[in-house]
Amino acid sequence: MKILVYGAGVLGCNLARNLFRAGKNVTLLARGKWAEEIEKNGLRIKDKFSLCTSVSSIPVVTELTPDAQYDVIFVVLRYTQLDSVLDTLRANRTKNIVFVGNNVQTRALAAELPDKNVLFAFALSAGHRENDRVVSIDLKKITIGQLAGAASNKQLIEQIFSGTKYRVVYEPNMEDYLLCHAAFVMPAAFACYKTDGDLKKLKRDAAYLERLIDANIEGYRAIQNAGHAILPKADADFESEKYRKTCLRFFKLMCATSLGKLCASDHAMNAIDEMSALNRDIKGFFDENGAAYPVWQELEAELEVSFALEPRLPMTIERSGSDTSNDIFLSRASTFTFLATAGLMHSSSKVCGFGENFMTSIFSPPNSRTMLLTREPPAPTHAPTGSILLSELDTAIFVR
């Protein structure tokens, strides 16, 4: 199976590396000096919690020509960059196209490619790109599937990810999944902009965190009232006190530890264009369906950062073409799963009490589940994965 990963930001590089190390025939589309760096020295990825840097000699191309034939193309670009590749994708012969990342216009996007088999996915990884390497956290988990009513792609997905270390969640209704994801992500992005990227300023502001939850619930209510499903299913009881308490624990955790920077603010502060477009489009969805979302609007109005501004990009990070330098895996599930894997979440009542010291437990003995999560295999592995159902832990903490 020939696979092209179109986009060499954090998500694209992690995806290409993971597929390559599983023995897949994968090519990475990169541009500029970053493409030259990978061709010369290999794709170098440093995991935040590992002493090692993986080096993968992945083939690189700088463009997608009409006659290039792949079994599947993963398009791993920012939400604001997708329109720019549609003509290229239409002209290419590849049938299976997977868009990875935030998206609340899935049906409109699929309609632009009527001759293609269009899928959508969301991968759990985050980090930044430096001149010669990617520095990231990669949980090797991906939710992927097609739009509701389309033919099943479960067999194709199993074929793509068989033998990899990915935990694959097959979702046959990615439209509603990504709508719900945006309804959770945007209030958190408001918090990032309110604090200029320093979420620790909110760690004692429970009232503001409660308003973030109110805005999330407004979004979920609008989605549900418009006839869409609340996904993942564990979030269906979003009006309950249990849901609110779980979200509050999550936001307190994000604001009290470095996890907020790793999982949210780094991306939000470097992708204002993407978050602005996401906010614009989901509000358009709310308005089209006659939804009320007053708390959401209040949070937005309070921001000192105008969504009309150009994104404030750090000068130390080179940007080439449409590649993405920072990516996001903001989700309650990924955060709690990360802590549980590191042996840190002894009980849900203690989640908010870890503070900065929770990071020290990452460096646990080699036989711990932490090392199993972060260590790279010395050679390609071929353990069967396929589509994996949500774990009991993930279900309990609202997998995103």
Short mmCIF file of C-alpha atoms in Angstrom, two decimals:
data_model
loop_
_atom_site.label_atom_id
_atom_site.label_comp_id
_atom_site.label_asym_id
_atom_site.label_seq_id
_atom_site.Cartn_x
_atom_site.Cartn_y
_atom_site.Cartn_z
CA MET A 1 0.00 0.00 0.00
CA LYS A 2 1.45 3.37 -1.07
CA ILE A 3 0.70 6.24 1.31
CA LEU A 4 1.37 9.96 0.92
CA VAL A 5 1.34 12.27 3.94
CA TYR A 6 0.63 15.73 2.49
CA GLY A 7 1.99 18.21 5.03
CA ALA A 8 5.11 18.03 7.19
CA GLY A 9 4.11 19.79 10.37
CA VAL A 10 4.02 18.05 13.74
CA LEU A 11 0.98 15.88 12.98
CA GLY A 12 2.15 15.00 9.49
CA CYS A 13 5.66 14.11 10.59
CA ASN A 14 4.44 11.94 13.46
CA LEU A 15 1.97 10.17 11.18
CA ALA A 16 4.59 9.56 8.47
CA ARG A 17 7.17 8.37 11.01
CA ASN A 18 4.77 5.96 12.68
CA LEU A 19 3.62 4.44 9.40
CA PHE A 20 7.19 4.22 8.10
CA ARG A 21 8.46 2.44 11.21
CA ALA A 22 5.70 -0.13 10.77
CA GLY A 23 7.12 -1.00 7.36
CA LYS A 24 4.59 0.95 5.29
CA ASN A 25 5.46 2.40 1.89
CA VAL A 26 5.04 6.03 2.91
CA THR A 27 6.16 9.30 1.32
CA LEU A 28 6.12 12.73 2.98
CA LEU A 29 5.29 15.91 1.09
CA ALA A 30 7.36 18.77 2.49
CA ARG A 31 8.68 22.03 1.10
CA GLY A 32 11.57 24.45 1.30
CA LYS A 33 14.46 24.03 3.71
CA TRP A 34 12.47 21.57 5.79
CA ALA A 35 12.24 19.20 2.81
CA GLU A 36 15.97 19.61 2.23
CA GLU A 37 16.68 18.87 5.89
CA ILE A 38 14.66 15.63 5.85
CA GLU A 39 16.25 14.48 2.58
CA LYS A 40 19.75 15.17 3.91
CA ASN A 41 19.55 14.03 7.54
CA GLY A 42 16.32 12.07 7.80
CA LEU A 43 13.13 12.92 9.66
CA ARG A 44 14.23 13.57 13.24
CA ILE A 45 11.59 13.50 15.99
CA LYS A 46 12.38 14.08 19.66
CA ASP A 47 9.70 12.91 22.06
CA LYS A 48 9.25 15.29 25.00
CA PHE A 49 9.58 12.45 27.50
CA SER A 50 12.26 10.32 25.88
CA LEU A 51 16.03 10.70 25.88
CA CYS A 52 16.23 9.47 22.31
CA THR A 53 15.58 11.12 18.96
CA SER A 54 14.20 8.87 16.26
CA VAL A 55 15.63 9.24 12.75
CA SER A 56 13.62 7.92 9.80
CA SER A 57 14.82 7.96 6.18
CA ILE A 58 11.42 8.72 4.72
CA PRO A 59 11.18 9.54 1.00
CA VAL A 60 10.25 13.18 0.39
CA VAL A 61 8.46 14.89 -2.47
CA THR A 62 7.81 18.60 -2.83
CA GLU A 63 4.64 18.46 -4.91
CA LEU A 64 1.75 16.18 -5.82
CA THR A 65 1.69 15.70 -9.58
CA PRO A 66 -1.46 14.58 -11.43
CA ASP A 67 0.06 11.25 -12.45
CA ALA A 68 1.38 10.31 -8.98
CA GLN A 69 -0.59 7.28 -7.79
CA TYR A 70 -1.13 6.43 -4.12
CA ASP A 71 -3.54 4.14 -2.34
CA VAL A 72 -4.34 6.86 0.18
CA ILE A 73 -3.36 10.49 0.75
CA PHE A 74 -3.44 11.93 4.28
CA VAL A 75 -3.89 15.71 4.04
CA VAL A 76 -2.43 17.10 7.25
CA LEU A 77 -2.78 20.87 6.95
CA ARG A 78 -4.43 23.59 8.97
CA TYR A 79 -8.13 24.17 8.52
CA THR A 80 -7.43 27.46 6.75
CA GLN A 81 -5.13 25.79 4.20
CA LEU A 82 -7.43 23.08 2.89
CA ASP A 83 -8.99 25.11 0.07
CA SER A 84 -5.55 25.66 -1.40
CA VAL A 85 -5.00 21.96 -2.13
CA LEU A 86 -8.40 21.04 -3.59
CA ASP A 87 -7.43 21.62 -7.22
CA THR A 88 -4.29 19.53 -6.74
CA LEU A 89 -6.27 16.69 -5.20
CA ARG A 90 -8.90 16.80 -7.95
CA ALA A 91 -6.22 16.55 -10.62
CA ASN A 92 -4.49 13.60 -8.97
CA ARG A 93 -5.58 10.03 -9.64
CA THR A 94 -5.62 8.86 -6.01
CA LYS A 95 -9.09 7.81 -4.88
CA ASN A 96 -8.83 7.75 -1.05
CA ILE A 97 -8.29 11.10 0.67
CA VAL A 98 -8.12 11.53 4.46
CA PHE A 99 -8.27 15.04 5.96
CA VAL A 100 -6.63 15.09 9.39
CA GLY A 101 -7.40 17.80 11.94
CA ASN A 102 -10.02 20.37 12.96
CA ASN A 103 -12.93 20.70 10.56
CA VAL A 104 -16.55 21.85 10.85
CA GLN A 105 -17.21 21.95 7.11
CA THR A 106 -16.78 18.26 6.39
CA ARG A 107 -19.74 17.83 4.03
CA ALA A 108 -18.88 20.93 2.04
CA LEU A 109 -15.29 19.75 1.74
CA ALA A 110 -16.31 16.26 0.64
CA ALA A 111 -18.66 17.78 -1.93
CA GLU A 112 -15.67 19.57 -3.49
CA LEU A 113 -14.19 16.15 -4.29
CA PRO A 114 -17.15 14.19 -5.69
CA ASP A 115 -14.97 11.61 -7.44
CA LYS A 116 -12.97 10.80 -4.31
CA ASN A 117 -13.55 8.61 -1.28
CA VAL A 118 -13.20 11.26 1.44
CA LEU A 119 -12.47 10.41 5.06
CA PHE A 120 -11.70 12.52 8.11
CA ALA A 121 -9.47 11.88 11.10
CA PHE A 122 -8.21 13.41 14.32
CA ALA A 123 -4.84 12.34 15.75
CA LEU A 124 -3.63 12.91 19.30
CA SER A 125 -0.23 14.58 19.12
CA ALA A 126 1.22 18.01 19.81
CA GLY A 127 4.49 19.87 19.71
CA HIS A 128 6.53 22.20 17.55
CA ARG A 129 8.96 22.06 14.68
CA GLU A 130 12.52 23.33 14.95
CA ASN A 131 15.06 23.87 12.19
CA ASP A 132 16.32 20.28 12.19
CA ARG A 133 13.73 18.25 14.07
CA VAL A 134 10.23 17.93 15.48
CA VAL A 135 9.74 18.03 19.25
CA SER A 136 6.43 16.48 20.24
CA ILE A 137 4.20 14.37 22.39
CA ASP A 138 2.55 11.63 20.35
CA LEU A 139 -0.05 9.41 22.00
CA LYS A 140 -0.33 7.28 18.84
CA LYS A 141 -4.10 7.38 18.87
CA ILE A 142 -6.28 8.33 15.91
CA THR A 143 -10.03 8.59 15.40
CA ILE A 144 -10.91 8.10 11.75
CA GLY A 145 -13.87 7.35 9.50
CA GLN A 146 -16.24 8.71 6.90
CA LEU A 147 -19.36 10.86 6.93
CA ALA A 148 -22.64 9.37 8.09
CA GLY A 149 -24.42 7.67 5.19
CA ALA A 150 -21.26 7.02 3.20
CA ALA A 151 -19.97 3.53 2.53
CA SER A 152 -17.95 2.00 5.34
CA ASN A 153 -14.18 2.38 5.20
CA LYS A 154 -13.45 0.15 8.16
CA GLN A 155 -11.61 -2.46 6.10
CA LEU A 156 -9.48 0.19 4.39
CA ILE A 157 -8.61 1.78 7.74
CA GLU A 158 -7.61 -1.59 9.20
CA GLN A 159 -5.38 -2.20 6.20
CA ILE A 160 -3.70 1.19 6.55
CA PHE A 161 -2.93 0.86 10.25
CA SER A 162 -2.34 -2.88 10.60
CA GLY A 163 1.06 -3.50 12.11
CA THR A 164 1.40 0.03 13.49
CA LYS A 165 1.42 1.07 17.13
CA TYR A 166 -1.64 3.26 16.65
CA ARG A 167 -4.73 2.81 18.77
CA VAL A 168 -7.37 3.24 16.08
CA VAL A 169 -10.92 4.33 16.85
CA TYR A 170 -13.23 3.83 13.88
CA GLU A 171 -15.93 6.52 13.79
CA PRO A 172 -18.55 6.25 11.02
CA ASN A 173 -19.91 9.75 11.73
CA MET A 174 -16.90 12.06 11.60
CA GLU A 175 -19.02 15.11 10.77
CA ASP A 176 -20.68 15.11 14.18
CA TYR A 177 -17.49 14.01 15.95
CA LEU A 178 -15.59 17.03 14.60
CA LEU A 179 -18.48 19.42 15.28
CA CYS A 180 -18.47 18.30 18.91
CA HIS A 181 -14.70 18.56 19.08
CA ALA A 182 -14.87 22.18 17.91
CA ALA A 183 -17.57 22.93 20.50
CA PHE A 184 -15.13 21.83 23.19
CA VAL A 185 -11.94 23.28 21.73
CA MET A 186 -13.11 26.84 21.04
CA PRO A 187 -13.99 27.82 24.63
CA ALA A 188 -10.57 26.53 25.67
CA ALA A 189 -9.00 28.64 22.92
CA PHE A 190 -10.82 31.69 24.32
CA ALA A 191 -9.09 30.99 27.64
CA CYS A 192 -5.71 30.85 25.88
CA TYR A 193 -6.29 34.24 24.25
CA LYS A 194 -7.64 35.80 27.43
CA THR A 195 -4.40 34.91 29.25
CA ASP A 196 -2.08 35.57 26.29
CA GLY A 197 -1.17 31.90 26.32
CA ASP A 198 -0.53 31.57 30.07
CA LEU A 199 -3.38 29.41 31.33
CA LYS A 200 -1.90 29.35 34.82
CA LYS A 201 -3.42 32.80 35.31
CA LEU A 202 -6.80 31.04 35.49
CA LYS A 203 -5.93 28.25 37.91
CA ARG A 204 -7.80 29.94 40.77
CA ASP A 205 -10.55 31.46 38.65
CA ALA A 206 -13.19 28.75 39.00
CA ALA A 207 -15.95 31.11 37.90
CA TYR A 208 -14.30 31.67 34.52
CA LEU A 209 -13.69 27.94 34.09
CA GLU A 210 -17.37 27.33 34.80
CA ARG A 211 -18.21 29.76 32.00
CA LEU A 212 -16.00 27.77 29.63
CA ILE A 213 -18.11 24.73 30.46
CA ASP A 214 -21.29 26.75 29.94
CA ALA A 215 -20.07 27.71 26.46
CA ASN A 216 -19.19 24.10 25.66
CA ILE A 217 -22.66 22.99 26.76
CA GLU A 218 -24.25 25.72 24.64
CA GLY A 219 -22.36 24.34 21.66
CA TYR A 220 -23.37 20.77 22.37
CA ARG A 221 -26.98 21.82 22.84
CA ALA A 222 -26.97 23.61 19.48
CA ILE A 223 -25.47 20.57 17.78
CA GLN A 224 -27.99 18.21 19.33
CA ASN A 225 -30.98 20.46 18.62
CA ALA A 226 -29.90 20.62 14.98
CA GLY A 227 -30.33 16.86 14.75
CA HIS A 228 -26.71 15.83 15.08
CA ALA A 229 -25.28 13.25 17.46
CA ILE A 230 -23.13 14.15 20.44
CA LEU A 231 -19.88 12.27 19.99
CA PRO A 232 -18.16 10.53 21.56
CA LYS A 233 -21.24 8.90 23.05
CA ALA A 234 -19.90 9.31 26.57
CA ASP A 235 -20.57 13.05 26.19
CA ALA A 236 -24.25 12.53 25.43
CA ASP A 237 -25.23 13.39 29.02
CA PHE A 238 -23.60 16.81 28.74
CA GLU A 239 -26.35 18.55 30.72
CA SER A 240 -25.57 16.45 33.81
CA GLU A 241 -23.71 17.56 36.91
CA LYS A 242 -21.29 14.66 36.43
CA TYR A 243 -20.25 16.01 33.03
CA ARG A 244 -19.75 19.50 34.45
CA LYS A 245 -17.61 18.24 37.33
CA THR A 246 -15.45 16.19 34.98
CA CYS A 247 -14.91 19.18 32.69
CA LEU A 248 -14.06 21.42 35.63
CA ARG A 249 -11.43 18.94 36.82
CA PHE A 250 -10.03 18.88 33.32
CA PHE A 251 -9.77 22.66 32.98
CA LYS A 252 -8.27 23.01 36.45
CA LEU A 253 -5.67 20.44 35.50
CA MET A 254 -4.86 22.30 32.30
CA CYS A 255 -4.45 25.57 34.18
CA ALA A 256 -2.44 24.19 37.11
CA THR A 257 0.23 22.30 35.16
CA SER A 258 2.42 22.53 32.10
CA LEU A 259 -0.11 20.39 30.28
CA GLY A 260 -2.09 23.48 29.29
CA LYS A 261 0.86 24.86 27.35
CA LEU A 262 1.67 21.51 25.73
CA CYS A 263 -1.89 20.64 24.81
CA ALA A 264 -3.55 23.95 24.09
CA SER A 265 -1.90 27.33 24.33
CA ASP A 266 1.16 26.60 22.17
CA HIS A 267 -1.07 25.84 19.23
CA ALA A 268 -3.74 28.44 19.95
CA MET A 269 -1.22 31.27 20.13
CA ASN A 270 0.47 30.21 16.89
CA ALA A 271 -2.69 29.43 14.92
CA ILE A 272 -5.02 32.35 15.49
CA ASP A 273 -5.96 32.16 11.81
CA GLU A 274 -7.12 28.56 12.16
CA MET A 275 -8.98 29.10 15.43
CA SER A 276 -10.60 32.25 14.02
CA ALA A 277 -11.90 30.32 11.01
CA LEU A 278 -13.08 27.47 13.21
CA ASN A 279 -14.92 29.90 15.47
CA ARG A 280 -16.45 31.73 12.50
CA ASP A 281 -17.73 28.54 10.91
CA ILE A 282 -19.14 26.90 14.01
CA LYS A 283 -20.93 30.16 14.90
CA GLY A 284 -22.31 30.10 11.38
CA PHE A 285 -23.63 26.62 12.12
CA PHE A 286 -25.23 27.87 15.35
CA ASP A 287 -26.86 30.81 13.57
CA GLU A 288 -28.16 28.71 10.69
CA ASN A 289 -29.93 26.50 13.21
CA GLY A 290 -31.31 29.32 15.35
CA ALA A 291 -29.24 28.43 18.40
CA ALA A 292 -28.63 30.73 21.34
CA TYR A 293 -25.05 30.86 22.66
CA PRO A 294 -24.79 33.95 24.89
CA VAL A 295 -21.93 32.74 27.12
CA TRP A 296 -19.88 31.79 24.08
CA GLN A 297 -20.40 35.30 22.67
CA GLU A 298 -19.53 36.93 25.99
CA LEU A 299 -16.26 35.00 26.23
CA GLU A 300 -15.37 36.00 22.70
CA ALA A 301 -16.21 39.65 23.32
CA GLU A 302 -13.92 39.77 26.35
CA LEU A 303 -10.81 38.85 24.39
CA GLU A 304 -8.06 41.39 23.99
CA VAL A 305 -6.80 39.49 20.95
CA SER A 306 -8.93 40.36 17.94
CA PHE A 307 -9.79 37.45 15.67
CA ALA A 308 -9.16 39.83 12.78
CA LEU A 309 -5.45 39.98 13.60
CA GLU A 310 -2.84 38.02 11.72
CA PRO A 311 -1.44 35.08 13.73
CA ARG A 312 1.50 36.00 15.91
CA LEU A 313 4.12 33.49 14.87
CA PRO A 314 7.35 33.03 16.85
CA MET A 315 10.26 34.38 14.85
CA THR A 316 12.46 31.41 15.75
CA ILE A 317 10.32 28.92 13.87
CA GLU A 318 10.84 28.76 10.15
CA ARG A 319 7.70 28.42 8.11
CA SER A 320 7.83 26.95 4.63
CA GLY A 321 4.92 26.71 2.25
CA SER A 322 1.78 25.44 3.91
CA ASP A 323 3.48 23.22 6.48
CA THR A 324 2.21 23.38 10.04
CA SER A 325 4.67 24.10 12.85
CA ASN A 326 2.43 23.58 15.86
CA ASP A 327 -0.40 21.12 16.29
CA ILE A 328 -2.93 20.41 18.99
CA PHE A 329 -4.34 17.42 20.80
CA LEU A 330 -6.47 19.36 23.28
CA SER A 331 -8.93 16.87 24.74
CA ARG A 332 -10.05 15.74 28.12
CA ALA A 333 -9.44 12.12 27.25
CA SER A 334 -5.92 12.47 25.95
CA THR A 335 -4.90 14.47 29.01
CA PHE A 336 -6.40 12.08 31.52
CA THR A 337 -5.18 9.03 29.60
CA PHE A 338 -1.70 10.55 29.54
CA LEU A 339 -1.74 11.01 33.31
CA ALA A 340 -3.16 7.56 33.95
CA THR A 341 -0.53 5.99 31.72
CA ALA A 342 2.18 7.77 33.64
CA GLY A 343 0.77 6.37 36.89
CA LEU A 344 -0.36 9.78 38.09
CA MET A 345 -4.14 9.64 38.26
CA HIS A 346 -4.68 7.62 41.41
CA SER A 347 -8.28 8.77 41.65
CA SER A 348 -10.44 11.31 39.92
CA SER A 349 -10.69 13.32 43.14
CA LYS A 350 -6.92 13.94 43.05
CA VAL A 351 -6.66 15.03 39.43
CA CYS A 352 -6.42 18.72 40.24
CA GLY A 353 -3.78 18.41 42.95
CA PHE A 354 -0.70 17.41 41.01
CA GLY A 355 0.79 20.80 40.17
CA GLU A 356 4.08 21.02 38.32
CA ASN A 357 5.53 17.98 40.06
CA PHE A 358 3.39 15.58 38.03
CA MET A 359 5.95 15.85 35.22
CA THR A 360 8.69 14.16 37.25
CA SER A 361 6.89 10.82 37.25
CA ILE A 362 7.25 10.63 33.48
CA PHE A 363 10.78 9.32 34.02
CA SER A 364 9.66 6.06 35.55
CA PRO A 365 11.28 2.61 35.28
CA PRO A 366 11.66 1.13 31.78
CA ASN A 367 8.96 -1.50 32.40
CA SER A 368 6.31 1.10 33.20
CA ARG A 369 3.38 1.88 30.89
CA THR A 370 4.91 5.32 30.44
CA MET A 371 7.90 3.86 28.66
CA LEU A 372 5.64 1.66 26.61
CA LEU A 373 3.86 4.80 25.47
CA THR A 374 6.89 6.93 24.63
CA ARG A 375 9.67 4.54 23.61
CA GLU A 376 10.24 4.05 19.92
CA PRO A 377 10.70 0.45 18.74
CA PRO A 378 14.22 -0.39 17.49
CA ALA A 379 12.73 -1.88 14.32
CA PRO A 380 9.37 -1.98 12.55
CA THR A 381 6.72 -3.83 14.50
CA HIS A 382 3.93 -5.92 13.05
CA ALA A 383 1.60 -6.57 15.94
CA PRO A 384 -1.98 -6.45 14.61
CA THR A 385 -3.95 -3.40 15.61
CA GLY A 386 -6.94 -2.78 13.37
CA SER A 387 -9.90 -0.90 14.75
CA ILE A 388 -9.87 -0.83 18.53
CA LEU A 389 -12.88 0.00 20.68
CA LEU A 390 -12.65 2.69 23.35
CA SER A 391 -11.12 1.49 26.60
CA GLU A 392 -13.08 1.65 29.81
CA LEU A 393 -10.82 4.46 30.96
CA ASP A 394 -11.36 6.48 27.82
CA THR A 395 -15.11 5.98 28.02
CA ALA A 396 -15.18 7.18 31.61
CA ILE A 397 -13.30 10.36 30.82
CA PHE A 398 -15.01 11.38 27.62
CA VAL A 399 -12.71 10.41 24.78
CA ARG A 400 -12.24 13.17 22.26
#
